[in-house]
Short mmCIF file of C-alpha atoms and ligand atoms in Angstrom, two decimals:
data_model
loop_
_atom_site.label_atom_id
_atom_site.label_comp_id
_atom_site.label_asym_id
_atom_site.label_seq_id
_atom_site.Cartn_x
_atom_site.Cartn_y
_atom_site.Cartn_z
CA UNK A 100 16.82 0.40 -20.80
CA UNK A 101 15.72 -0.34 -17.28
CA UNK A 102 17.15 0.00 -13.82
CA UNK A 103 15.94 -1.22 -10.42
CA UNK A 104 14.76 0.84 -7.47
CA UNK A 105 17.32 -0.91 -5.28
CA UNK A 106 19.98 -3.46 -6.16
CA UNK A 107 19.55 -6.88 -4.65
CA UNK A 108 15.86 -6.54 -3.76
CA UNK A 109 14.51 -8.92 -6.42
CA UNK A 110 15.48 -10.93 -9.46
CA UNK A 111 13.99 -10.08 -12.84
CA UNK A 112 12.95 -12.14 -15.83
CA UNK A 113 10.03 -14.45 -16.51
CA UNK A 114 9.90 -15.82 -12.95
CA UNK A 115 11.05 -13.04 -10.68
CA UNK A 116 11.70 -13.59 -6.98
CA UNK A 117 12.15 -11.37 -3.97
CA UNK A 118 15.62 -11.88 -2.51
CA UNK A 119 15.64 -12.44 1.24
CA UNK A 120 17.76 -14.28 3.74
CA UNK A 121 17.42 -17.50 5.68
CA UNK A 122 19.00 -17.81 9.10
CA UNK A 123 21.13 -20.90 9.64
CA UNK A 124 20.55 -20.74 13.39
CA UNK A 125 16.83 -20.06 13.90
CA UNK A 126 15.69 -21.07 10.39
CA UNK A 127 13.55 -17.98 9.93
CA UNK A 128 13.41 -15.93 6.73
CA UNK A 129 13.66 -12.18 6.38
CA UNK A 130 13.38 -9.60 3.59
CA UNK A 131 15.30 -7.71 2.27
CA UNK A 132 18.54 -9.69 2.65
CA UNK A 133 20.55 -8.62 5.71
CA UNK A 134 23.92 -9.69 7.09
CA UNK A 135 22.47 -10.37 10.54
CA UNK A 136 19.28 -12.21 11.44
CA UNK A 137 16.73 -9.61 12.64
CA UNK A 138 15.19 -12.24 14.95
CA UNK A 139 18.10 -14.00 16.67
CA UNK A 140 21.14 -11.82 15.78
CA UNK A 141 22.98 -14.71 14.10
CA UNK A 142 25.33 -13.93 11.22
CA UNK A 143 24.78 -17.36 9.62
CA UNK A 144 22.65 -16.00 6.80
CA UNK A 145 22.23 -17.49 3.35
CA UNK A 146 20.61 -15.71 0.43
CA UNK A 147 17.12 -17.06 -0.29
CA UNK A 148 14.90 -16.50 -3.30
CA UNK A 149 11.45 -16.25 -1.75
CA UNK A 150 8.29 -17.85 -3.06
CA UNK A 151 6.63 -16.00 -5.95
CA UNK A 152 3.21 -16.87 -4.60
CA UNK A 153 1.51 -15.88 -1.38
CA UNK A 154 -1.79 -14.78 0.13
CA UNK A 155 -3.17 -11.31 0.75
CA UNK A 156 -2.98 -10.29 4.43
CA UNK A 157 -3.75 -6.56 4.22
CA UNK A 158 -4.32 -3.84 1.64
CA UNK A 159 -5.19 -0.21 1.03
CA UNK A 160 -4.77 2.29 -1.79
CA UNK A 161 -2.40 5.25 -1.63
CA UNK A 162 -4.22 8.23 -3.12
CA UNK A 163 -1.62 11.03 -2.80
CA UNK A 164 2.07 10.72 -3.70
CA UNK A 165 4.05 9.87 -0.55
CA UNK A 166 7.36 11.69 0.09
CA UNK A 167 10.02 10.97 -2.53
CA UNK A 168 7.68 8.96 -4.77
CA UNK A 169 7.66 9.87 -8.47
CA UNK A 170 5.24 7.28 -9.85
CA UNK A 171 1.51 7.37 -10.52
CA UNK A 172 -1.26 7.46 -7.92
CA UNK A 173 -3.41 5.79 -6.84
CA UNK A 174 -1.51 2.57 -6.27
CA UNK A 175 -2.14 -0.48 -4.12
CA UNK A 176 -0.16 -1.04 -0.92
CA UNK A 177 -0.32 -3.88 1.53
CA UNK A 178 1.03 -7.06 3.02
CA UNK A 179 1.37 -10.47 1.38
CA UNK A 180 2.07 -13.58 3.45
CA UNK A 181 4.57 -15.99 1.92
CA UNK A 182 4.83 -19.76 2.59
CA UNK A 183 8.24 -19.20 4.20
CA UNK A 184 6.40 -17.72 7.21
CA UNK A 185 7.03 -14.15 6.20
CA UNK A 186 4.74 -11.15 5.78
CA UNK A 187 6.11 -8.71 3.21
CA UNK A 188 5.28 -5.02 2.76
CA UNK A 189 4.59 -4.55 -0.93
CA UNK A 190 3.13 -2.44 -3.64
CA UNK A 191 -0.08 -4.04 -4.95
CA UNK A 192 -1.79 -3.80 -8.30
CA UNK A 193 -4.59 -1.23 -8.49
CA UNK A 194 -7.61 -1.13 -8.19
CA UNK A 195 -7.90 -2.91 -4.84
CA UNK A 196 -11.68 -2.75 -4.45
CA UNK A 197 -12.26 -6.45 -5.06
CA UNK A 198 -9.41 -7.73 -2.92
CA UNK A 199 -10.26 -10.17 -0.15
CA UNK A 200 -8.36 -11.54 2.84
CA UNK A 201 -6.33 -14.61 1.96
CA UNK A 202 -6.70 -14.30 -1.81
CA UNK A 203 -3.84 -15.89 -3.79
CA UNK A 204 -1.32 -13.36 -5.07
CA UNK A 205 1.76 -13.54 -7.25
CA UNK A 206 4.82 -11.41 -7.71
CA UNK A 207 5.52 -9.34 -10.77
CA UNK A 208 8.01 -6.66 -11.68
CA UNK A 209 6.63 -3.29 -12.80
CA UNK A 210 7.94 0.10 -13.89
CA UNK A 211 7.59 2.86 -11.28
CA UNK A 212 8.58 5.85 -13.39
CA UNK A 213 11.26 6.93 -15.88
CA UNK A 214 14.47 8.33 -14.42
CA UNK A 215 16.63 11.24 -15.63
CA UNK A 216 18.48 8.91 -18.06
CA UNK A 217 15.24 7.84 -19.66
CA UNK A 218 15.43 4.41 -18.02
CA UNK A 219 12.37 2.70 -16.54
CA UNK A 220 12.83 2.24 -12.79
CA UNK A 221 11.57 -1.22 -11.81
CA UNK A 222 10.07 -2.33 -8.55
CA UNK A 223 8.15 -5.36 -7.28
CA UNK A 224 4.44 -5.70 -6.68
CA UNK A 225 1.93 -8.45 -6.00
CA UNK A 226 -1.25 -8.91 -7.99
CA UNK A 227 -4.09 -11.45 -7.64
CA UNK A 228 -3.42 -14.81 -9.31
CA UNK A 229 -6.68 -14.51 -11.17
CA UNK A 230 -5.67 -11.24 -12.80
CA UNK A 231 -4.01 -10.91 -16.18
CA UNK A 232 -0.29 -11.70 -15.80
CA UNK A 233 1.26 -8.64 -17.32
CA UNK A 234 4.99 -8.69 -16.67
CA UNK A 235 7.08 -5.78 -17.79
CA UNK A 236 9.56 -6.99 -20.42
CA UNK A 237 12.91 -7.19 -18.73
CA UNK A 238 15.90 -9.38 -19.48
CA UNK A 239 18.42 -6.58 -19.37
CA UNK A 240 16.99 -5.00 -16.24
CA UNK A 241 19.69 -3.27 -14.25
CA UNK A 242 22.37 -4.96 -16.37
CA UNK A 243 22.03 -8.03 -14.16
CA UNK A 244 22.54 -5.95 -11.03
CA UNK A 245 19.21 -7.07 -9.61
CA UNK B 209 12.32 4.34 46.27
CA UNK B 210 12.81 8.09 45.98
CA UNK B 211 9.54 9.87 45.32
CA UNK B 212 9.59 12.10 42.24
CA UNK B 213 7.10 14.94 42.02
CA UNK B 214 5.88 17.18 39.24
CA UNK B 215 6.20 20.67 40.72
CA UNK B 216 5.81 22.78 37.60
CA UNK B 217 4.09 22.58 34.23
CA UNK B 218 4.12 24.88 31.22
CA UNK B 219 2.89 24.85 27.66
CA UNK B 220 3.15 26.75 24.43
CA UNK B 221 -0.14 26.04 22.60
CA UNK B 222 -0.06 23.45 19.81
CA UNK B 223 -0.84 24.77 16.32
CA UNK B 224 0.84 26.66 13.50
CA UNK B 225 2.76 29.79 14.46
CA UNK B 226 4.41 31.43 11.49
CA UNK B 227 7.16 33.79 12.58
CA UNK B 228 7.65 32.10 15.95
CA UNK B 229 10.79 29.97 16.17
CA UNK B 230 10.94 26.59 17.86
CA UNK B 231 13.32 28.16 20.39
CA UNK B 232 10.82 30.90 21.24
CA UNK B 233 8.07 28.32 21.77
CA UNK B 234 10.38 26.39 24.07
CA UNK B 235 11.07 29.54 26.09
CA UNK B 236 7.34 30.11 26.65
CA UNK B 237 6.80 26.57 27.94
CA UNK B 238 9.93 26.58 30.13
CA UNK B 239 9.16 30.02 31.58
CA UNK B 240 5.66 28.90 32.59
CA UNK B 241 6.91 25.65 34.11
CA UNK B 242 9.64 27.34 36.14
CA UNK B 243 7.23 30.00 37.38
CA UNK B 244 4.71 27.29 38.31
CA UNK B 245 7.44 25.46 40.25
CA UNK B 246 8.51 28.70 41.88
CA UNK B 247 12.10 28.39 40.72
CA UNK B 248 14.31 30.40 38.42
CA UNK B 249 17.85 30.42 37.15
CA UNK B 250 19.94 28.00 39.16
CA UNK B 251 16.82 26.23 40.42
CA UNK B 252 17.48 23.02 38.49
CA UNK B 253 20.65 20.99 38.03
CA UNK B 254 20.01 19.32 34.66
CA UNK B 255 17.77 19.64 31.63
CA UNK B 256 16.46 17.01 29.20
CA UNK B 257 14.73 18.14 26.01
CA UNK B 258 12.62 16.01 23.67
CA UNK B 259 13.03 17.11 20.04
CA UNK B 260 12.81 15.38 16.66
CA UNK B 261 12.87 17.93 13.81
CA UNK B 262 14.33 20.89 15.72
CA UNK B 263 17.96 20.30 14.74
CA UNK B 264 21.26 20.32 16.60
CA UNK B 265 21.22 21.29 20.29
CA UNK B 266 17.59 22.42 20.17
CA UNK B 267 17.17 22.20 23.93
CA UNK B 268 20.41 24.04 24.54
CA UNK B 269 19.24 26.93 22.36
CA UNK B 270 16.11 27.37 24.48
CA UNK B 271 18.01 27.71 27.76
CA UNK B 272 20.81 29.69 26.11
CA UNK B 273 18.30 32.32 25.02
CA UNK B 274 17.11 32.57 28.65
CA UNK B 275 20.58 32.88 30.17
CA UNK B 276 20.15 29.57 31.98
CA UNK B 277 23.09 27.46 30.86
CA UNK B 278 25.96 25.78 32.66
CA UNK B 279 24.18 22.61 33.75
CA UNK B 280 23.96 19.47 31.56
CA UNK B 281 21.47 19.98 28.71
CA UNK B 282 20.68 16.82 26.75
CA UNK B 283 18.42 16.47 23.72
CA UNK B 284 16.50 13.20 23.58
CA UNK B 285 15.10 11.78 20.35
CA UNK B 286 12.81 8.75 20.43
CA UNK B 287 10.22 9.66 17.79
CA UNK B 288 6.76 10.33 19.22
CA UNK B 289 8.03 9.05 22.58
CA UNK B 290 10.81 11.68 22.84
CA UNK B 291 9.23 13.66 25.67
CA UNK B 292 8.45 10.48 27.60
CA UNK B 293 12.02 9.32 27.14
CA UNK B 294 13.30 12.64 28.49
CA UNK B 295 10.97 12.28 31.47
CA UNK B 296 12.20 8.75 32.16
CA UNK B 297 15.85 9.83 32.08
CA UNK B 298 15.17 12.80 34.36
CA UNK B 299 13.21 10.72 36.88
CA UNK B 300 15.92 8.06 36.87
CA UNK B 301 18.62 10.63 37.54
CA UNK B 302 16.65 12.00 40.50
CA UNK B 303 16.02 8.51 41.89
CA UNK B 304 19.73 7.75 41.53
CA UNK B 305 20.50 10.78 43.67
CA UNK B 306 22.28 12.60 40.87
CA UNK B 307 20.03 15.68 40.97
CA UNK B 308 17.26 17.13 43.14
CA UNK B 309 15.46 19.13 40.48
CA UNK B 310 15.42 18.57 36.71
CA UNK B 311 13.78 20.52 33.91
CA UNK B 312 12.15 18.37 31.20
CA UNK B 313 10.78 19.98 28.07
CA UNK B 314 9.89 19.18 24.50
CA UNK B 315 9.88 21.42 21.45
CA UNK B 316 8.79 20.98 17.86
CA UNK B 317 8.12 22.86 14.66
CA UNK B 318 7.18 20.21 12.11
CA UNK B 319 7.90 21.01 8.47
CA UNK B 320 4.81 21.89 6.44
CA UNK B 321 3.54 19.82 3.55
CA UNK B 322 4.91 16.37 2.80
CA UNK B 323 7.42 15.50 5.49
CA UNK B 324 10.58 13.69 4.43
CA UNK B 325 11.70 11.49 7.28
CA UNK B 326 15.33 10.42 7.51
CA UNK B 327 13.88 7.24 9.01
CA UNK B 328 13.33 5.77 5.55
CA UNK B 329 16.06 4.90 3.06
CA UNK B 330 15.68 6.91 -0.19
CA UNK B 331 14.86 3.83 -2.32
CA UNK B 332 11.94 3.07 -0.05
CA UNK B 333 10.53 6.55 -0.56
CA UNK B 334 11.06 6.23 -4.32
CA UNK B 335 9.19 2.92 -4.36
CA UNK B 336 6.20 4.50 -2.59
CA UNK B 337 6.81 2.33 0.48
CA UNK B 338 7.28 5.28 2.88
CA UNK B 339 3.57 6.13 2.88
CA UNK B 340 2.94 6.65 6.58
CA UNK B 341 -0.88 6.95 6.40
CA UNK B 342 -0.96 3.70 4.42
CA UNK B 343 0.68 1.86 7.33
CA UNK B 344 -1.90 3.42 9.67
CA UNK B 345 -4.62 2.26 7.26
CA UNK B 346 -3.34 -1.33 7.21
CA UNK B 347 -3.29 -1.34 11.01
CA UNK B 348 -6.84 0.04 11.05
CA UNK B 349 -7.96 -2.66 8.61
CA UNK B 350 -6.55 -5.41 10.85
CA UNK B 351 -8.23 -3.88 13.90
CA UNK B 352 -11.54 -3.80 12.01
CA UNK B 353 -11.07 -7.45 11.10
CA UNK B 354 -10.00 -8.63 14.55
CA UNK B 355 -11.92 -6.39 16.97
CA UNK B 356 -15.21 -5.76 15.19
CA UNK B 357 -14.31 -2.10 14.75
CA UNK B 358 -16.27 -0.29 12.03
CA UNK B 359 -15.80 3.07 10.35
CA UNK B 360 -18.50 4.37 12.67
CA UNK B 361 -16.38 3.47 15.69
CA UNK B 362 -13.46 5.28 14.09
CA UNK B 363 -15.63 8.34 13.44
CA UNK B 364 -16.94 8.28 17.01
CA UNK B 365 -13.38 8.53 18.36
CA UNK B 366 -12.85 11.65 16.25
CA UNK B 367 -16.18 13.12 17.40
CA UNK B 368 -15.25 12.46 21.06
CA UNK B 369 -11.79 13.96 20.85
CA UNK B 370 -12.85 16.98 18.82
CA UNK B 371 -15.67 17.64 21.28
CA UNK B 372 -13.15 17.53 24.15
CA UNK B 373 -10.84 19.83 22.19
CA UNK B 374 -13.52 22.54 22.06
CA UNK B 375 -12.76 23.11 25.76
CA UNK B 376 -8.98 23.23 25.34
CA UNK B 377 -7.63 26.70 24.49
CA UNK B 378 -4.22 25.15 23.74
CA UNK B 379 -5.59 22.89 20.97
CA UNK B 380 -5.28 23.56 17.24
CA UNK B 381 -8.80 22.48 16.26
CA UNK B 382 -11.60 23.68 18.53
CA UNK B 383 -14.68 22.96 16.47
CA UNK B 384 -17.21 20.21 17.17
CA UNK B 385 -17.62 17.73 14.33
CA UNK B 386 -20.26 15.08 13.59
CA UNK B 387 -19.68 11.50 12.50
CA UNK B 388 -21.22 12.43 9.16
CA UNK B 389 -18.65 15.24 8.75
CA UNK B 390 -15.82 12.82 9.50
CA UNK B 391 -17.07 10.22 7.04
CA UNK B 392 -17.63 12.91 4.40
CA UNK B 393 -13.99 14.04 4.55
CA UNK B 394 -11.88 12.57 1.76
CA UNK B 395 -10.47 9.08 1.96
CA UNK B 396 -6.69 9.29 2.44
CA UNK B 397 -6.07 5.54 2.59
CA UNK B 398 -9.10 3.31 3.01
CA UNK B 399 -10.47 2.94 5.73
CA UNK B 400 -8.99 6.21 7.02
CA UNK B 401 -10.56 9.54 6.11
CA UNK B 402 -8.68 12.83 6.39
CA UNK B 403 -10.35 13.86 9.65
CA UNK B 404 -9.40 10.56 11.28
CA UNK B 405 -5.72 11.56 11.03
CA UNK B 406 -3.95 14.06 13.27
CA UNK B 407 -2.02 17.00 11.82
CA UNK B 408 1.71 17.44 12.39
CA UNK B 409 2.26 20.92 13.86
CA UNK B 410 4.21 23.04 16.36
CA UNK B 411 4.36 23.58 20.08
CA UNK B 412 6.28 23.08 23.29
CA UNK B 413 5.65 21.64 26.73
CA UNK B 414 7.68 21.62 29.94
CA UNK B 415 7.64 19.88 33.30
CA UNK B 416 9.75 20.42 36.41
CA UNK B 417 10.56 17.26 38.36
CA UNK B 418 11.78 17.35 41.94
CA UNK B 419 12.85 14.86 44.54
CA UNK B 420 9.66 14.69 46.53
CA UNK B 421 8.67 15.37 50.09
CA UNK B 422 5.17 13.92 49.99
CA UNK B 423 2.81 16.51 48.51
CA UNK B 424 1.52 17.43 45.10
CA UNK B 425 1.48 15.26 42.02
CA UNK B 426 3.76 12.24 41.99
CA UNK B 427 5.40 10.83 38.88
CA UNK B 428 4.70 7.21 39.80
CA UNK B 429 6.14 5.64 36.64
CA UNK B 430 7.84 6.63 33.40
CA UNK B 431 8.55 3.61 31.21
CA UNK B 432 10.01 3.50 27.72
CA UNK B 433 10.20 0.35 25.63
CA UNK B 434 11.26 -0.43 22.08
CA UNK B 435 9.59 -3.00 19.84
CA UNK B 436 10.28 -6.71 19.60
CA UNK B 437 11.12 -7.83 16.05
CA UNK B 438 8.62 -9.50 13.76
CA UNK B 439 5.48 -7.37 13.75
CA UNK B 440 5.01 -6.31 10.13
CA UNK B 441 2.62 -3.45 10.94
CA UNK B 442 4.35 -2.25 14.11
CA UNK B 443 5.58 1.34 14.41
CA UNK B 444 9.07 0.09 13.52
CA UNK B 445 7.66 -0.09 9.94
CA UNK B 446 9.90 -2.95 8.77
CA UNK B 447 9.86 -4.28 5.18
CA UNK B 448 8.74 -7.67 6.42
CA UNK B 449 7.66 -9.49 9.54
CA UNK B 450 6.82 -12.96 10.77
CA UNK B 451 3.56 -14.77 10.01
CA UNK B 452 2.49 -14.74 13.63
CA UNK B 453 0.14 -12.55 15.66
CA UNK B 454 1.58 -13.09 19.13
CA UNK B 455 4.36 -10.52 19.23
CA UNK B 456 3.83 -8.20 22.20
CA UNK B 457 3.73 -4.58 20.96
CA UNK B 458 5.99 -1.94 22.56
CA UNK B 459 2.99 -0.11 24.05
CA UNK B 460 2.05 -3.23 26.04
CA UNK B 461 5.66 -3.72 27.14
CA UNK B 462 5.85 -0.12 28.37
CA UNK B 463 2.40 -0.30 29.99
CA UNK B 464 3.25 -3.46 31.93
CA UNK B 465 6.50 -1.90 33.15
CA UNK B 466 4.69 1.28 34.17
CA UNK B 467 1.88 -0.55 36.01
CA UNK B 468 4.48 -2.57 37.87
CA UNK B 469 6.60 0.46 38.72
CA UNK B 470 3.55 2.38 40.01
CA UNK B 471 2.02 -0.67 41.70
CA UNK B 472 -1.37 -0.12 40.06
CA UNK B 473 -3.52 -1.77 37.43
CA UNK B 474 -5.43 -0.34 34.47
CA UNK B 475 -8.77 -0.76 36.27
CA UNK B 476 -7.66 1.81 38.86
CA UNK B 477 -7.07 4.63 36.35
CA UNK B 478 -9.28 7.75 36.42
CA UNK B 479 -8.16 9.43 33.21
CA UNK B 480 -5.95 8.60 30.20
CA UNK B 481 -4.22 10.55 27.44
CA UNK B 482 -3.21 8.17 24.64
CA UNK B 483 -1.70 8.24 21.18
CA UNK B 484 -4.43 9.04 18.66
CA UNK B 485 -2.28 9.72 15.60
CA UNK B 486 -5.25 8.24 13.81
CA UNK B 487 -8.61 7.17 15.20
CA UNK B 488 -7.76 3.46 14.95
CA UNK B 489 -4.54 4.01 16.89
CA UNK B 490 -6.58 5.23 19.88
CA UNK B 491 -8.73 2.08 19.80
CA UNK B 492 -5.66 -0.13 19.44
CA UNK B 493 -4.13 1.72 22.40
CA UNK B 494 -7.16 0.76 24.53
CA UNK B 495 -6.29 -2.90 23.94
CA UNK B 496 -2.52 -2.55 24.18
CA UNK B 497 -2.71 -0.52 27.41
CA UNK B 498 -5.08 -3.08 28.95
CA UNK B 499 -7.98 -0.61 29.23
CA UNK B 500 -10.07 -3.43 27.75
CA UNK B 501 -9.42 -7.02 26.75
CA UNK B 502 -7.86 -7.76 23.35
CA UNK B 503 -10.61 -7.57 20.73
CA UNK B 504 -12.91 -5.42 22.89
CA UNK B 505 -11.99 -1.91 21.73
CA UNK B 506 -15.21 -1.51 19.75
CA UNK B 507 -17.28 -2.61 22.74
CA UNK B 508 -15.45 -0.18 25.05
CA UNK B 509 -16.13 2.76 22.78
CA UNK B 510 -19.78 1.69 22.35
CA UNK B 511 -20.38 1.79 26.11
CA UNK B 512 -19.25 5.41 26.20
CA UNK B 513 -16.71 4.54 28.89
CA UNK B 514 -14.02 6.72 27.34
CA UNK B 515 -16.25 9.80 26.91
CA UNK B 516 -15.91 12.68 29.39
CA UNK B 517 -19.02 11.34 31.14
CA UNK B 518 -17.77 7.73 31.16
CA UNK B 519 -15.93 5.75 33.80
CA UNK B 520 -12.51 6.32 32.15
CA UNK B 521 -12.30 9.48 30.02
CA UNK B 522 -9.62 9.18 27.34
CA UNK B 523 -8.02 12.25 25.78
CA UNK B 524 -9.88 14.96 27.71
CA UNK B 525 -7.43 17.43 26.13
CA UNK B 526 -8.90 16.58 22.72
CA UNK B 527 -5.98 14.31 21.94
CA UNK B 528 -3.65 14.72 19.01
CA UNK B 529 -6.72 14.78 16.76
CA UNK B 530 -7.61 18.19 18.27
CA UNK B 531 -4.21 19.44 19.39
CA UNK B 532 -2.16 18.30 16.41
CA UNK B 533 1.11 16.46 16.86
CA UNK B 534 4.39 18.28 17.55
CA UNK B 535 6.51 15.11 17.94
CA UNK B 536 9.06 16.31 20.50
CA UNK B 537 6.41 18.04 22.63
CA UNK B 538 3.40 15.74 22.39
CA UNK B 539 4.23 13.31 25.21
CA UNK B 540 4.96 16.12 27.68
CA UNK B 541 1.83 17.92 26.51
CA UNK B 542 -0.10 14.90 27.79
CA UNK B 543 1.70 15.04 31.14
CA UNK B 544 0.89 18.76 31.45
CA UNK B 545 -2.78 17.99 30.74
CA UNK B 546 -2.93 15.16 33.26
CA UNK B 547 -1.17 17.20 35.94
CA UNK B 548 -3.85 19.87 35.46
CA UNK B 549 -6.48 17.14 35.78
CA UNK B 550 -4.98 15.85 39.03
CA UNK B 551 -4.66 19.36 40.42
CA UNK B 552 -8.30 20.03 39.56
CA UNK B 553 -7.24 22.87 37.27
CA UNK B 554 -8.65 21.56 33.96
CA UNK B 555 -11.66 23.89 33.90
CA UNK B 556 -14.57 22.80 31.68
CA UNK B 557 -12.80 19.55 30.73
CA UNK B 558 -12.09 18.52 34.33
CA UNK B 559 -12.50 14.83 35.14
CA UNK B 560 -14.02 15.06 38.61
CA UNK B 561 -11.92 13.63 41.41
CA UNK B 562 -9.14 12.35 39.15
CA UNK B 563 -6.31 10.92 41.25
CA UNK B 564 -4.57 8.39 38.97
CA UNK B 565 -3.72 9.14 35.35
CA UNK B 566 -1.84 7.50 32.50
CA UNK B 567 -0.27 8.99 29.39
CA UNK B 568 0.95 7.11 26.33
CA UNK B 569 2.75 7.85 23.09
CA UNK B 570 4.23 5.50 20.52
CA UNK B 571 6.02 6.10 17.26
CA UNK B 572 9.05 5.68 15.10
CA UNK B 573 11.81 3.46 16.28
CA UNK B 574 9.56 1.87 17.43
CA UNK B 575 9.47 3.50 20.84
CA UNK B 576 6.56 3.57 23.25
CA UNK B 577 6.38 5.47 26.52
CA UNK B 578 3.83 5.18 29.28
CA UNK B 579 3.80 7.45 32.31
CA UNK B 580 1.58 7.19 35.36
CA UNK B 581 1.00 10.11 37.71
CA UNK B 582 -1.04 10.26 40.92
CA UNK B 583 -1.97 12.49 43.79
ZN1 ZN C 841 17.96 -16.23 13.24
#
């Protein structure tokens, strides 16, 4: 079985998406989905499945486990720019040594660690388009809660 | 406008002090500041205390243990800017005519090891997205890309600050280091090596503010600003931001407000203490505070301008890289240092003839404070 690190953050399956919001007043997107636009304070927000593809804007590797993190180190960490005009903080595939600014990236869903019930805890990460597309088998992830 | 003066300063050294409580450190700083101001019990009408990890009524406990209660005692939390926020509130109250004399202090005893911050939601920690040094690293990478900063520039900031710290008995690290040493320390998050990052620690600082009569050191400005939304790598550490690079950072907002309040410009400054949580943060602060043009941080550091022998020494105290960072106390620690500089009391790290000084901290929230003092 699998579960997700936070409900409502992303969809799972063969073409996963991050779930953000689009503001009906200013037209800007945000992530994760909020009830109020973080840019213009409007409450006219509609759920938006964000583009699965973007470009690399920044990256590093985390070498020691940060507070509260139970997964493996090192792991990639950075920012991917999406066509919606959004820069998203994200886990990145590792190693990061050959990453370059602006390189095409795509979203995938990966297992962080196994929880106390023996379930894989899923999160999102971006990996270069050119890399092997290895998507964690899902389908029943989070019982549809994602 | 009412003139506000700094009439007393006090410090408990920054470092690690097992067996000394945060309250006891606060008492040391407050006692020194009150003695320096020549006042005692009943000599101030309000107290504002910067504190982040010290718990409920941390400031109250300090004055309670000294038998100095009865007046309003307010704890102020604004991340790394807590002490600056306390200073702003105190100065405002004096200018409004509410009080004549106010005690401002900051205390901190940061937990050891990996620090859990209530700032992040638990899922974000679990996902590995609460990695503070990784955010610093991403900011450093952008600065390297946009301002021609190299790892050698980053190392040179550490070398400068650690060299200054040798002359500061209140600092945690007092050993000279070389650029080679810095670059040989382990990589925490590329491009940042361990020695390019400051250490969270413990300490306390205190300042007495008084409605002024014309002498001594004047608090010319104390400005606090929060961030504008949309900057993905800003200290607000959001999960996303806008694909634009023209969002004014909170440090620049606070700096502009402070320059306006004091009626001065950055080119008039004699000495600066700025946030150097990591070496890149100091260079970014140069640009955000207007000490150089955007994109020129590398050039400024290359000219040696910010060395003790340069035209604008930055972090003569050794900065957070030498002193360590006790969140609630760090901003007031800078003000104590700069008051010493303006009084000519800074000993071997004295900036000769310093008359106008600026201090700056920025952190979680995001909050940035900039204070300007002059004599
Ligand atoms: Zn909006």
